[in-house]
mmCIF file of C-alpha atoms in Angstrom:
data_model
loop_
_atom_site.group_PDB
_atom_site.id
_atom_site.type_symbol
_atom_site.label_atom_id
_atom_site.label_comp_id
_atom_site.label_asym_id
_atom_site.label_seq_id
_atom_site.Cartn_x
_atom_site.Cartn_y
_atom_site.Cartn_z
ATOM 1 C CA MET A 19 10.463 -8.322 27.904
ATOM 2 C CA LYS A 20 7.833 -10.770 26.709
ATOM 3 C CA ARG A 21 4.567 -9.854 25.001
ATOM 4 C CA ASP A 22 1.702 -11.747 23.450
ATOM 5 C CA ILE A 23 1.737 -9.647 20.281
ATOM 6 C CA ILE A 24 4.121 -7.025 18.936
ATOM 7 C CA VAL A 25 2.939 -4.748 16.136
ATOM 8 C CA ILE A 26 5.651 -3.123 14.011
ATOM 9 C CA GLY A 27 4.477 0.194 12.570
ATOM 10 C CA GLY A 28 2.232 2.879 14.045
ATOM 11 C CA GLY A 29 0.309 4.091 11.010
ATOM 12 C CA ALA A 30 -3.252 3.288 9.962
ATOM 13 C CA SER A 31 -2.446 -0.424 9.758
ATOM 14 C CA GLY A 32 -0.533 -0.771 13.019
ATOM 15 C CA LEU A 33 -3.037 1.220 15.051
ATOM 16 C CA ALA A 34 -5.993 -0.820 13.777
ATOM 17 C CA ALA A 35 -4.175 -4.128 14.315
ATOM 18 C CA ALA A 36 -3.081 -3.222 17.846
ATOM 19 C CA ILE A 37 -6.566 -2.054 18.838
ATOM 20 C CA SER A 38 -8.151 -5.217 17.459
ATOM 21 C CA ALA A 39 -5.683 -7.483 19.281
ATOM 22 C CA LYS A 40 -6.062 -5.543 22.542
ATOM 23 C CA LYS A 41 -9.839 -5.959 22.405
ATOM 24 C CA GLU A 42 -9.192 -9.709 22.511
ATOM 25 C CA GLU A 43 -7.473 -9.108 25.877
ATOM 26 C CA LYS A 44 -3.935 -9.668 24.672
ATOM 27 C CA ASP A 45 -0.746 -8.010 25.928
ATOM 28 C CA VAL A 46 0.178 -5.807 22.958
ATOM 29 C CA LEU A 47 3.212 -3.633 22.240
ATOM 30 C CA LEU A 48 3.403 -1.327 19.214
ATOM 31 C CA ILE A 49 6.767 -0.089 17.903
ATOM 32 C CA GLU A 50 7.007 3.028 15.695
ATOM 33 C CA ARG A 51 10.216 4.537 14.304
ATOM 34 C CA GLU A 52 8.882 8.094 13.877
ATOM 35 C CA ASP A 53 8.404 10.578 16.732
ATOM 36 C CA ARG A 54 4.613 10.246 16.728
ATOM 37 C CA LEU A 55 1.878 7.766 15.890
ATOM 38 C CA GLY A 56 -0.170 8.087 12.704
ATOM 39 C CA GLY A 57 2.319 7.211 10.002
ATOM 40 C CA ILE A 58 1.783 8.700 6.552
ATOM 41 C CA LEU A 59 -1.641 10.002 7.650
ATOM 42 C CA ASN A 60 0.056 12.893 9.448
ATOM 43 C CA GLN A 61 1.138 14.456 6.155
ATOM 44 C CA CYS A 62 -2.091 13.709 4.245
ATOM 45 C CA ILE A 63 -3.959 16.896 5.139
ATOM 46 C CA HIS A 64 -6.465 16.462 2.298
ATOM 47 C CA ASN A 65 -9.896 14.976 2.956
ATOM 48 C CA GLY A 66 -11.334 11.690 1.705
ATOM 49 C CA PHE A 67 -10.552 9.479 4.702
ATOM 50 C CA GLY A 68 -13.125 7.627 6.786
ATOM 51 C CA LEU A 69 -15.963 7.229 4.301
ATOM 52 C CA GLU A 70 -15.783 3.420 4.394
ATOM 53 C CA VAL A 71 -15.111 2.968 8.124
ATOM 54 C CA PHE A 72 -16.946 5.881 9.756
ATOM 55 C CA LYS A 73 -19.327 6.960 6.956
ATOM 56 C CA GLU A 74 -17.942 10.475 7.396
ATOM 57 C CA GLU A 75 -15.186 12.344 5.619
ATOM 58 C CA TYR A 76 -12.017 13.347 7.474
ATOM 59 C CA THR A 77 -8.528 14.567 6.702
ATOM 60 C CA GLY A 78 -5.610 12.198 7.266
ATOM 61 C CA PRO A 79 -4.607 13.639 10.673
ATOM 62 C CA GLU A 80 -8.253 13.587 11.822
ATOM 63 C CA TYR A 81 -8.595 9.964 10.742
ATOM 64 C CA ALA A 82 -5.399 9.068 12.596
ATOM 65 C CA TYR A 83 -6.562 10.946 15.711
ATOM 66 C CA ILE A 84 -9.710 8.808 15.980
ATOM 67 C CA TYR A 85 -7.598 5.654 16.097
ATOM 68 C CA ILE A 86 -4.926 7.167 18.343
ATOM 69 C CA LYS A 87 -7.615 8.255 20.809
ATOM 70 C CA GLU A 88 -9.049 4.722 21.012
ATOM 71 C CA PHE A 89 -5.511 3.319 21.153
ATOM 72 C CA ASN A 90 -4.742 5.467 24.209
ATOM 73 C CA GLU A 91 -8.094 4.725 25.855
ATOM 74 C CA LEU A 92 -7.245 1.017 25.686
ATOM 75 C CA LYS A 93 -3.898 1.790 27.363
ATOM 76 C CA ILE A 94 -1.865 -0.059 24.746
ATOM 77 C CA ASP A 95 1.888 0.109 25.306
ATOM 78 C CA TYR A 96 3.964 1.649 22.536
ATOM 79 C CA LEU A 97 7.454 2.862 21.703
ATOM 80 C CA ILE A 98 8.218 5.779 19.385
ATOM 81 C CA GLU A 99 11.525 6.810 17.825
ATOM 82 C CA THR A 100 12.399 3.135 17.956
ATOM 83 C CA THR A 101 13.468 1.050 14.962
ATOM 84 C CA VAL A 102 13.233 -2.730 14.750
ATOM 85 C CA ILE A 103 16.595 -3.719 13.298
ATOM 86 C CA LYS A 104 16.247 -7.499 13.398
ATOM 87 C CA LEU A 105 13.428 -10.030 13.606
ATOM 88 C CA VAL A 106 14.098 -13.747 14.079
ATOM 89 C CA ARG A 107 12.105 -16.793 15.109
ATOM 90 C CA VAL A 108 13.464 -19.146 17.753
ATOM 91 C CA LYS A 109 11.340 -22.239 18.401
ATOM 92 C CA ASP A 110 7.797 -20.942 19.016
ATOM 93 C CA GLU A 111 8.701 -17.330 19.736
ATOM 94 C CA PHE A 112 9.820 -14.241 17.868
ATOM 95 C CA ILE A 113 12.822 -12.226 19.020
ATOM 96 C CA LEU A 114 13.004 -8.565 18.031
ATOM 97 C CA TYR A 115 16.009 -6.297 18.425
ATOM 98 C CA THR A 116 15.308 -2.573 18.495
ATOM 99 C CA SER A 117 17.445 0.540 18.373
ATOM 100 C CA SER A 118 16.608 3.955 19.811
ATOM 101 C CA LEU A 119 18.526 7.049 20.843
ATOM 102 C CA LYS A 120 17.195 6.945 24.403
ATOM 103 C CA LYS A 121 17.377 3.223 25.176
ATOM 104 C CA GLY A 122 20.012 1.928 22.771
ATOM 105 C CA ILE A 123 19.729 -1.702 21.657
ATOM 106 C CA GLN A 124 16.952 -3.694 23.329
ATOM 107 C CA LYS A 125 15.496 -7.165 22.973
ATOM 108 C CA TYR A 126 11.802 -8.118 22.961
ATOM 109 C CA ILE A 127 10.097 -11.498 22.751
ATOM 110 C CA ALA A 128 6.620 -12.105 21.319
ATOM 111 C CA LYS A 129 4.351 -15.050 20.641
ATOM 112 C CA SER A 130 3.049 -13.347 17.497
ATOM 113 C CA VAL A 131 4.176 -10.430 15.324
ATOM 114 C CA ILE A 132 2.158 -8.211 12.982
ATOM 115 C CA ILE A 133 4.061 -6.412 10.217
ATOM 116 C CA SER A 134 2.380 -3.052 9.531
ATOM 117 C CA THR A 135 5.365 -1.225 8.076
ATOM 118 C CA GLY A 136 3.565 0.249 5.065
ATOM 119 C CA CYS A 137 5.308 0.913 1.763
ATOM 120 C CA TYR A 138 7.911 3.193 0.208
ATOM 121 C CA GLU A 139 8.119 5.127 -3.049
ATOM 122 C CA ARG A 140 9.991 4.086 -6.150
ATOM 123 C CA THR A 141 12.674 6.588 -7.067
ATOM 124 C CA ARG A 142 14.227 7.882 -10.279
ATOM 125 C CA GLY A 143 16.831 5.122 -10.156
ATOM 126 C CA SER A 144 14.203 2.410 -10.542
ATOM 127 C CA ILE A 145 13.043 3.701 -13.952
ATOM 128 C CA ILE A 146 16.399 5.042 -15.202
ATOM 129 C CA ILE A 147 15.430 8.389 -16.742
ATOM 130 C CA PRO A 148 18.265 9.598 -19.026
ATOM 131 C CA GLY A 149 19.854 13.007 -18.584
ATOM 132 C CA ASP A 150 21.456 15.063 -15.859
ATOM 133 C CA ARG A 151 21.122 14.522 -12.112
ATOM 134 C CA PRO A 152 20.074 17.968 -10.869
ATOM 135 C CA THR A 153 18.347 19.065 -7.702
ATOM 136 C CA GLY A 154 14.601 19.487 -8.140
ATOM 137 C CA VAL A 155 13.757 15.843 -8.885
ATOM 138 C CA ILE A 156 11.895 14.467 -5.878
ATOM 139 C CA THR A 157 9.296 11.834 -5.038
ATOM 140 C CA ALA A 158 5.750 13.106 -4.545
ATOM 141 C CA GLY A 159 5.571 11.743 -0.996
ATOM 142 C CA SER A 160 8.739 13.551 0.048
ATOM 143 C CA ALA A 161 7.422 16.776 -1.468
ATOM 144 C CA GLN A 162 4.180 16.258 0.440
ATOM 145 C CA ARG A 163 6.067 15.952 3.722
ATOM 146 C CA TYR A 164 8.207 19.031 3.021
ATOM 147 C CA LEU A 165 5.111 21.082 2.200
ATOM 148 C CA ASN A 166 2.500 19.822 4.668
ATOM 149 C CA ILE A 167 4.678 19.180 7.732
ATOM 150 C CA ASP A 168 7.858 21.229 7.317
ATOM 151 C CA GLY A 169 6.278 24.127 5.431
ATOM 152 C CA TYR A 170 8.747 24.213 2.529
ATOM 153 C CA MET A 171 7.607 24.942 -1.041
ATOM 154 C CA VAL A 172 9.620 22.611 -3.268
ATOM 155 C CA GLY A 173 9.119 24.460 -6.573
ATOM 156 C CA LYS A 174 7.231 27.042 -8.610
ATOM 157 C CA ARG A 175 7.000 25.392 -12.055
ATOM 158 C CA VAL A 176 6.141 21.756 -11.548
ATOM 159 C CA PHE A 177 5.628 18.681 -13.689
ATOM 160 C CA ILE A 178 4.568 15.298 -12.309
ATOM 161 C CA LEU A 179 5.613 11.932 -13.725
ATOM 162 C CA GLY A 180 3.206 9.148 -12.823
ATOM 163 C CA SER A 181 -0.496 9.340 -12.060
ATOM 164 C CA GLY A 182 -0.639 7.458 -8.780
ATOM 165 C CA ASP A 183 -2.957 8.929 -6.161
ATOM 166 C CA ILE A 184 -0.215 10.781 -4.319
ATOM 167 C CA GLY A 185 0.924 12.377 -7.582
ATOM 168 C CA LEU A 186 -2.600 13.533 -8.394
ATOM 169 C CA ILE A 187 -3.111 14.874 -4.881
ATOM 170 C CA MET A 188 0.201 16.737 -4.991
ATOM 171 C CA ALA A 189 -0.713 18.263 -8.357
ATOM 172 C CA ARG A 190 -3.691 19.897 -6.673
ATOM 173 C CA ARG A 191 -1.735 20.758 -3.538
ATOM 174 C CA MET A 192 1.048 22.507 -5.460
ATOM 175 C CA TYR A 193 -1.534 24.400 -7.521
ATOM 176 C CA LEU A 194 -3.319 25.606 -4.379
ATOM 177 C CA GLU A 195 -0.001 26.760 -2.901
ATOM 178 C CA GLY A 196 0.627 28.946 -5.945
ATOM 179 C CA ALA A 197 2.832 26.764 -8.123
ATOM 180 C CA GLU A 198 2.250 26.452 -11.852
ATOM 181 C CA VAL A 199 1.538 22.780 -12.532
ATOM 182 C CA LEU A 200 2.250 22.131 -16.205
ATOM 183 C CA GLY A 201 0.896 18.602 -16.324
ATOM 184 C CA VAL A 202 0.893 14.978 -15.225
ATOM 185 C CA ALA A 203 2.344 12.252 -17.462
ATOM 186 C CA GLU A 204 1.447 8.564 -17.286
ATOM 187 C CA LEU A 205 3.235 5.758 -19.146
ATOM 188 C CA MET A 206 0.120 3.589 -19.301
ATOM 189 C CA PRO A 207 -2.947 4.382 -21.452
ATOM 190 C CA TYR A 208 -4.964 4.800 -18.246
ATOM 191 C CA SER A 209 -4.400 6.592 -14.942
ATOM 192 C CA ASN A 210 -3.068 4.699 -11.934
ATOM 193 C CA GLY A 211 -5.095 6.831 -9.520
ATOM 194 C CA LEU A 212 -8.665 6.706 -8.285
ATOM 195 C CA THR A 213 -11.251 8.205 -10.617
ATOM 196 C CA ARG A 214 -12.349 10.660 -7.940
ATOM 197 C CA ASN A 215 -8.782 11.959 -7.655
ATOM 198 C CA ILE A 216 -8.515 12.480 -11.412
ATOM 199 C CA VAL A 217 -11.710 14.543 -11.301
ATOM 200 C CA GLN A 218 -11.048 16.470 -8.079
ATOM 201 C CA CYS A 219 -7.301 17.018 -8.494
ATOM 202 C CA LEU A 220 -6.799 17.432 -12.240
ATOM 203 C CA ASN A 221 -10.060 18.154 -14.041
ATOM 204 C CA ASP A 222 -11.307 20.685 -11.487
ATOM 205 C CA PHE A 223 -8.076 22.685 -11.847
ATOM 206 C CA ASP A 224 -7.558 22.241 -15.607
ATOM 207 C CA ILE A 225 -4.293 20.365 -15.090
ATOM 208 C CA PRO A 226 -3.562 18.309 -18.236
ATOM 209 C CA LEU A 227 -3.063 14.534 -18.044
ATOM 210 C CA TYR A 228 -0.779 13.062 -20.706
ATOM 211 C CA LEU A 229 -1.586 9.357 -21.032
ATOM 212 C CA SER A 230 0.890 7.072 -22.847
ATOM 213 C CA HIS A 231 3.657 9.612 -22.231
ATOM 214 C CA THR A 232 6.880 9.550 -20.254
ATOM 215 C CA VAL A 233 9.847 11.767 -19.449
ATOM 216 C CA THR A 234 12.763 10.805 -21.703
ATOM 217 C CA ARG A 235 15.327 13.364 -20.580
ATOM 218 C CA ILE A 236 16.120 15.632 -17.635
ATOM 219 C CA ASN A 237 18.169 18.783 -18.247
ATOM 220 C CA SER A 238 19.945 20.977 -15.688
ATOM 221 C CA ASP A 239 21.239 24.545 -15.713
ATOM 222 C CA GLU A 240 24.751 25.770 -14.850
ATOM 223 C CA ASN A 241 23.892 25.612 -11.123
ATOM 224 C CA ASN A 242 22.870 21.948 -11.377
ATOM 225 C CA ARG A 243 19.240 22.869 -10.835
ATOM 226 C CA LEU A 244 16.475 21.295 -12.915
ATOM 227 C CA LYS A 245 15.926 23.413 -16.029
ATOM 228 C CA SER A 246 13.655 21.381 -18.308
ATOM 229 C CA ILE A 247 12.285 17.948 -19.120
ATOM 230 C CA VAL A 248 11.561 16.246 -22.434
ATOM 231 C CA LEU A 249 8.200 14.488 -22.660
ATOM 232 C CA GLN A 250 7.488 11.901 -25.357
ATOM 233 C CA LYS A 251 4.557 9.760 -26.359
ATOM 234 C CA VAL A 252 5.102 5.982 -26.201
ATOM 235 C CA ASN A 253 3.782 3.160 -28.384
ATOM 236 C CA ASN A 254 2.002 0.017 -27.208
ATOM 237 C CA LYS A 255 5.392 -1.468 -26.312
ATOM 238 C CA PHE A 256 6.179 1.596 -24.165
ATOM 239 C CA LYS A 257 8.932 2.770 -26.519
ATOM 240 C CA PRO A 258 9.204 6.552 -27.173
ATOM 241 C CA ILE A 259 7.845 7.665 -30.549
ATOM 242 C CA GLU A 260 10.205 9.905 -32.510
ATOM 243 C CA GLY A 261 8.842 13.324 -33.392
ATOM 244 C CA THR A 262 6.510 13.536 -30.368
ATOM 245 C CA GLU A 263 8.940 15.394 -28.094
ATOM 246 C CA LYS A 264 7.610 18.232 -25.941
ATOM 247 C CA ILE A 265 9.940 20.390 -23.840
ATOM 248 C CA PHE A 266 8.689 21.783 -20.524
ATOM 249 C CA GLU A 267 10.727 24.373 -18.661
ATOM 250 C CA VAL A 268 10.303 23.454 -14.994
ATOM 251 C CA ASP A 269 12.207 23.742 -11.736
ATOM 252 C CA THR A 270 10.651 20.676 -10.106
ATOM 253 C CA LEU A 271 9.801 17.159 -11.271
ATOM 254 C CA LEU A 272 7.697 15.124 -8.843
ATOM 255 C CA LEU A 273 7.810 11.349 -9.213
ATOM 256 C CA SER A 274 4.709 9.282 -8.503
ATOM 257 C CA ILE A 275 5.859 6.066 -10.134
ATOM 258 C CA GLY A 276 4.665 3.402 -7.757
ATOM 259 C CA LEU A 277 4.848 2.080 -4.209
ATOM 260 C CA ILE A 278 6.618 -1.017 -2.918
ATOM 261 C CA PRO A 279 5.722 -2.869 0.322
ATOM 262 C CA ASP A 280 8.370 -2.316 3.002
ATOM 263 C CA ILE A 281 9.125 -5.860 4.142
ATOM 264 C CA VAL A 282 12.908 -5.798 4.505
ATOM 265 C CA LEU A 283 12.542 -7.074 8.099
ATOM 266 C CA LEU A 284 11.251 -10.389 6.763
ATOM 267 C CA ASP A 285 14.472 -11.244 4.934
ATOM 268 C CA SER A 286 15.711 -13.106 8.013
ATOM 269 C CA LEU A 287 12.618 -15.334 8.120
ATOM 270 C CA ASP A 288 11.516 -18.264 5.992
ATOM 271 C CA VAL A 289 8.641 -16.443 4.315
ATOM 272 C CA GLU A 290 7.358 -17.054 0.796
ATOM 273 C CA TYR A 291 7.533 -14.021 -1.493
ATOM 274 C CA ASP A 292 5.014 -13.081 -4.171
ATOM 275 C CA LYS A 293 6.488 -11.334 -7.216
ATOM 276 C CA LEU A 294 3.052 -10.009 -8.215
ATOM 277 C CA THR A 295 2.364 -8.072 -5.002
ATOM 278 C CA LYS A 296 6.096 -7.546 -4.274
ATOM 279 C CA SER A 297 5.297 -8.710 -0.749
ATOM 280 C CA VAL A 298 4.762 -12.080 0.920
ATOM 281 C CA ARG A 299 2.149 -14.752 0.436
ATOM 282 C CA VAL A 300 -0.463 -15.150 3.155
ATOM 283 C CA ASN A 301 -3.553 -17.191 3.933
ATOM 284 C CA GLN A 302 -7.017 -15.766 4.582
ATOM 285 C CA ALA A 303 -6.029 -15.000 8.193
ATOM 286 C CA LEU A 304 -3.201 -12.795 6.804
ATOM 287 C CA GLU A 305 -0.705 -15.249 8.280
ATOM 288 C CA THR A 306 2.500 -16.003 6.388
ATOM 289 C CA LYS A 307 4.216 -19.336 5.918
ATOM 290 C CA VAL A 308 5.883 -18.607 9.284
ATOM 291 C CA GLU A 309 3.288 -19.464 11.930
ATOM 292 C CA GLY A 310 2.308 -16.506 14.084
ATOM 293 C CA LEU A 311 3.689 -13.921 11.649
ATOM 294 C CA PHE A 312 0.980 -11.717 10.157
ATOM 295 C CA VAL A 313 1.268 -8.986 7.513
ATOM 296 C CA ALA A 314 -1.356 -6.334 6.787
ATOM 297 C CA GLY A 315 -1.968 -2.977 5.157
ATOM 298 C CA ASN A 316 0.386 -1.574 2.545
ATOM 299 C CA ALA A 317 3.120 -3.925 3.738
ATOM 300 C CA LEU A 318 1.007 -6.728 2.261
ATOM 301 C CA GLN A 319 -0.471 -5.017 -0.795
ATOM 302 C CA VAL A 320 -0.688 -1.391 -1.831
ATOM 303 C CA HIS A 321 -4.215 -0.166 -1.086
ATOM 304 C CA ASP A 322 -6.232 2.675 -2.599
ATOM 305 C CA LEU A 323 -7.882 3.753 0.657
ATOM 306 C CA ALA A 324 -6.661 4.027 4.240
ATOM 307 C CA ASP A 325 -10.091 2.747 5.278
ATOM 308 C CA ASN A 326 -9.383 -0.584 3.599
ATOM 309 C CA VAL A 327 -5.970 -0.698 5.262
ATOM 310 C CA SER A 328 -7.682 -0.336 8.648
ATOM 311 C CA LYS A 329 -10.265 -3.032 7.920
ATOM 312 C CA GLU A 330 -7.651 -5.514 6.752
ATOM 313 C CA SER A 331 -5.406 -4.786 9.720
ATOM 314 C CA GLU A 332 -8.250 -5.271 12.190
ATOM 315 C CA ARG A 333 -8.548 -8.808 10.843
ATOM 316 C CA ALA A 334 -4.810 -9.321 11.271
ATOM 317 C CA GLY A 335 -4.986 -8.183 14.899
ATOM 318 C CA TYR A 336 -7.959 -10.423 15.639
ATOM 319 C CA ASN A 337 -6.348 -13.451 13.996
ATOM 320 C CA ALA A 338 -3.039 -12.863 15.764
ATOM 321 C CA ALA A 339 -4.935 -12.954 19.056
ATOM 322 C CA LYS A 340 -6.598 -16.220 18.040
ATOM 323 C CA TYR A 341 -3.191 -17.640 17.146
ATOM 324 C CA VAL A 342 -1.901 -16.800 20.640
ATOM 325 C CA ASP A 343 -4.881 -18.696 22.085
ATOM 326 C CA ASN A 344 -4.295 -21.711 19.837
ATOM 327 C CA PRO A 345 -0.837 -21.803 18.205
ATOM 328 C CA LYS A 346 -0.923 -25.492 17.323
ATOM 329 C CA ARG A 347 -2.932 -26.042 14.153
ATOM 330 C CA GLU A 348 -3.058 -28.749 11.504
ATOM 331 C CA HIS A 349 -2.563 -26.907 8.237
ATOM 332 C CA LYS A 350 -4.326 -27.976 5.057
ATOM 333 C CA MET A 351 -3.966 -25.407 2.310
ATOM 334 C CA ILE A 352 -5.095 -24.793 -1.230
ATOM 335 C CA LYS A 353 -3.929 -22.032 -3.559
ATOM 336 C CA LEU A 354 -5.802 -19.010 -4.853
ATOM 337 C CA LEU A 355 -4.525 -18.393 -8.385
ATOM 338 C CA PRO A 356 -4.927 -15.302 -10.604
ATOM 339 C CA GLY A 357 -6.497 -16.234 -13.919
ATOM 340 C CA GLU A 358 -7.655 -14.308 -16.965
ATOM 341 C CA ASN A 359 -7.336 -10.491 -16.683
ATOM 342 C CA ILE A 360 -6.243 -10.709 -13.013
ATOM 343 C CA SER A 361 -3.021 -8.909 -12.108
ATOM 344 C CA TYR A 362 -2.758 -10.480 -8.642
ATOM 345 C CA ILE A 363 -4.917 -12.003 -5.929
ATOM 346 C CA SER A 364 -4.596 -11.759 -2.150
ATOM 347 C CA PRO A 365 -4.626 -13.935 -0.096
ATOM 348 C CA GLN A 366 -2.668 -16.517 -2.059
ATOM 349 C CA TYR A 367 -3.739 -19.457 0.116
ATOM 350 C CA ILE A 368 -6.809 -20.724 1.918
ATOM 351 C CA ASP A 369 -5.864 -22.599 5.079
ATOM 352 C CA PHE A 370 -8.497 -24.920 6.504
ATOM 353 C CA ALA A 371 -6.768 -24.591 9.882
ATOM 354 C CA TRP A 372 -8.601 -21.235 10.070
ATOM 355 C CA PRO A 373 -12.238 -22.340 9.600
ATOM 356 C CA ASP A 374 -13.670 -19.295 11.390
ATOM 357 C CA SER A 375 -11.704 -16.746 9.387
ATOM 358 C CA ASP A 376 -13.592 -14.850 6.692
ATOM 359 C CA ILE A 377 -12.132 -15.297 3.228
ATOM 360 C CA ILE A 378 -11.987 -11.735 1.928
ATOM 361 C CA CYS A 379 -10.181 -11.643 -1.399
ATOM 362 C CA SER A 380 -8.819 -8.588 -3.177
ATOM 363 C CA PHE A 381 -7.441 -8.228 -6.690
ATOM 364 C CA ARG A 382 -6.593 -5.777 -9.433
ATOM 365 C CA SER A 383 -7.454 -6.142 -13.093
ATOM 366 C CA LYS A 384 -4.858 -6.074 -15.860
ATOM 367 C CA SER A 385 -6.875 -3.676 -18.014
ATOM 368 C CA LYS A 386 -9.889 -1.390 -18.008
ATOM 369 C CA ILE A 387 -13.195 -3.275 -18.303
ATOM 370 C CA GLU A 388 -16.529 -1.475 -18.619
ATOM 371 C CA ARG A 389 -18.636 -4.512 -17.693
ATOM 372 C CA GLY A 390 -16.988 -7.462 -16.043
ATOM 373 C CA LEU A 391 -17.852 -10.910 -14.755
ATOM 374 C CA ILE A 392 -15.815 -12.202 -11.818
ATOM 375 C CA GLU A 393 -15.794 -15.994 -11.834
ATOM 376 C CA VAL A 394 -14.269 -18.107 -9.068
ATOM 377 C CA ARG A 395 -13.775 -21.750 -9.997
ATOM 378 C CA GLN A 396 -12.583 -24.803 -8.104
ATOM 379 C CA GLY A 397 -12.067 -27.622 -10.556
ATOM 380 C CA GLU A 398 -15.274 -27.888 -12.577
ATOM 381 C CA ASN A 399 -17.353 -26.081 -9.963
ATOM 382 C CA THR A 400 -18.167 -22.374 -10.108
ATOM 383 C CA ILE A 401 -17.974 -21.100 -6.528
ATOM 384 C CA LEU A 402 -18.853 -17.493 -7.294
ATOM 385 C CA SER A 403 -20.075 -15.556 -10.310
ATOM 386 C CA LYS A 404 -20.457 -11.826 -9.876
ATOM 387 C CA ARG A 405 -20.968 -8.900 -12.263
ATOM 388 C CA ARG A 406 -19.124 -5.625 -11.724
ATOM 389 C CA MET A 407 -19.288 -2.336 -13.574
ATOM 390 C CA TYR A 408 -16.247 -0.272 -14.540
ATOM 391 C CA ILE A 409 -13.222 -2.211 -13.360
ATOM 392 C CA VAL A 410 -9.838 -0.479 -13.709
ATOM 393 C CA PRO A 411 -6.320 -1.491 -12.581
ATOM 394 C CA ALA A 412 -6.054 1.593 -10.368
ATOM 395 C CA GLU A 413 -8.930 0.500 -8.123
ATOM 396 C CA MET A 414 -8.785 -2.618 -5.966
ATOM 397 C CA GLU A 415 -11.754 -4.973 -6.162
ATOM 398 C CA THR A 416 -12.882 -7.320 -3.399
ATOM 399 C CA PHE A 417 -15.175 -10.297 -2.953
ATOM 400 C CA SER A 418 -15.739 -12.823 -0.180
ATOM 401 C CA LEU A 419 -15.957 -16.604 -0.086
ATOM 402 C CA LYS A 420 -17.394 -19.051 2.423
ATOM 403 C CA ILE A 421 -14.995 -21.782 3.465
ATOM 404 C CA ASP A 422 -17.900 -24.248 3.760
ATOM 405 C CA ALA A 423 -18.409 -24.011 -0.019
ATOM 406 C CA LEU A 424 -14.864 -25.209 -0.756
ATOM 407 C CA ASN A 425 -13.125 -28.568 -0.793
ATOM 408 C CA ASN A 426 -9.620 -28.888 0.608
ATOM 409 C CA THR A 427 -8.017 -30.709 -2.311
ATOM 410 C CA GLN A 428 -8.323 -28.450 -5.370
ATOM 411 C CA ASP A 429 -6.829 -25.023 -6.023
ATOM 412 C CA ILE A 430 -9.063 -22.067 -6.867
ATOM 413 C CA THR A 431 -8.755 -19.841 -9.941
ATOM 414 C CA ILE A 432 -10.166 -16.328 -10.241
ATOM 415 C CA ASN A 433 -11.005 -15.054 -13.728
ATOM 416 C CA LEU A 434 -12.302 -11.705 -14.939
ATOM 417 C CA GLU A 435 -14.178 -11.624 -18.221
ATOM 418 C CA ALA A 436 -15.346 -8.597 -20.184
ATOM 419 C CA ILE A 437 -19.015 -8.953 -21.085
ATOM 420 C CA LYS A 438 -21.400 -6.961 -23.267
#
């Protein structure tokens, strides 16, 4: 079964990529492991989606429905309840092996593949919280699924560790469902969620936010159920400060301690990994080192907004279609390097084999900056100098470059300077 393009993942990213590629008149197949399209959007019943793309506000399922409707109108082929278990490249083609209950193991061949597999949550094991291992400790995303899709209330006295957006949203959600939310703790001296979520989810409901705090112990009762947690303030080296212990009696601890791109399928391919994004390195077309392999959405970098996931993935779908039209390209690449106050930059390369591709760059700052100057330099030349107000690590920043303004011999450095 041969296709022009196969998209792996049927969430916001996969839907947008498939639609974009189909509009370029390509034979597209989308593969989704869940029993329906929409991905994580199906459990995000809060509003706040669509403001960037549609200039209107929708809930997650409504936002997904708009894309699914267009997806179906374009008559794009798709498989659900199907997992891609292996992805390899043989000569100029990709071979995918899938597994499903109905069809068993199947083989598909594609000229190009788009990875839109999203991300997964970090668990307790990744931060090694001391103490017992009781029931009642659960990731915020899992709790969201139990509550919003399955209809199960996970607890009545809740504390949340980590101030990522999903943790903030679940603080509000649990409060509205009748739980007592005792607080949200964040290891860093600033929140890792959007400012609007801090205001709408915590401030509006008088839920306290403990910055520079972390959970240092988990205690269970005789039934191995969560009984209490110990919260401590940390110093500037993130070490607990003695004498600052607070004990909270809770039956549920929700973890919102970060997201990691889900790119395990790429382990069998000769891709180049980026330790800063915890994903792979790509050029401005969102193409990896492996020609014809594109990565977009949260599989590439963890986004703040689903709208930005959709926009990025539309570019991936378009560029994958252009690759199918012209797979043979002479590559000439320069690097995009994170400089002062820049946590990471994406894309990591500019490839002059893609002269028609917009260079849309995204980055996160290392610290909070009230007034900032973004400076893009190539050698001694300043390519871009732009002022921005209120830059925080929790919110992704973007800027665009014109390929005509660049030379193909020198790497580019992006700096962020605090100005008065």
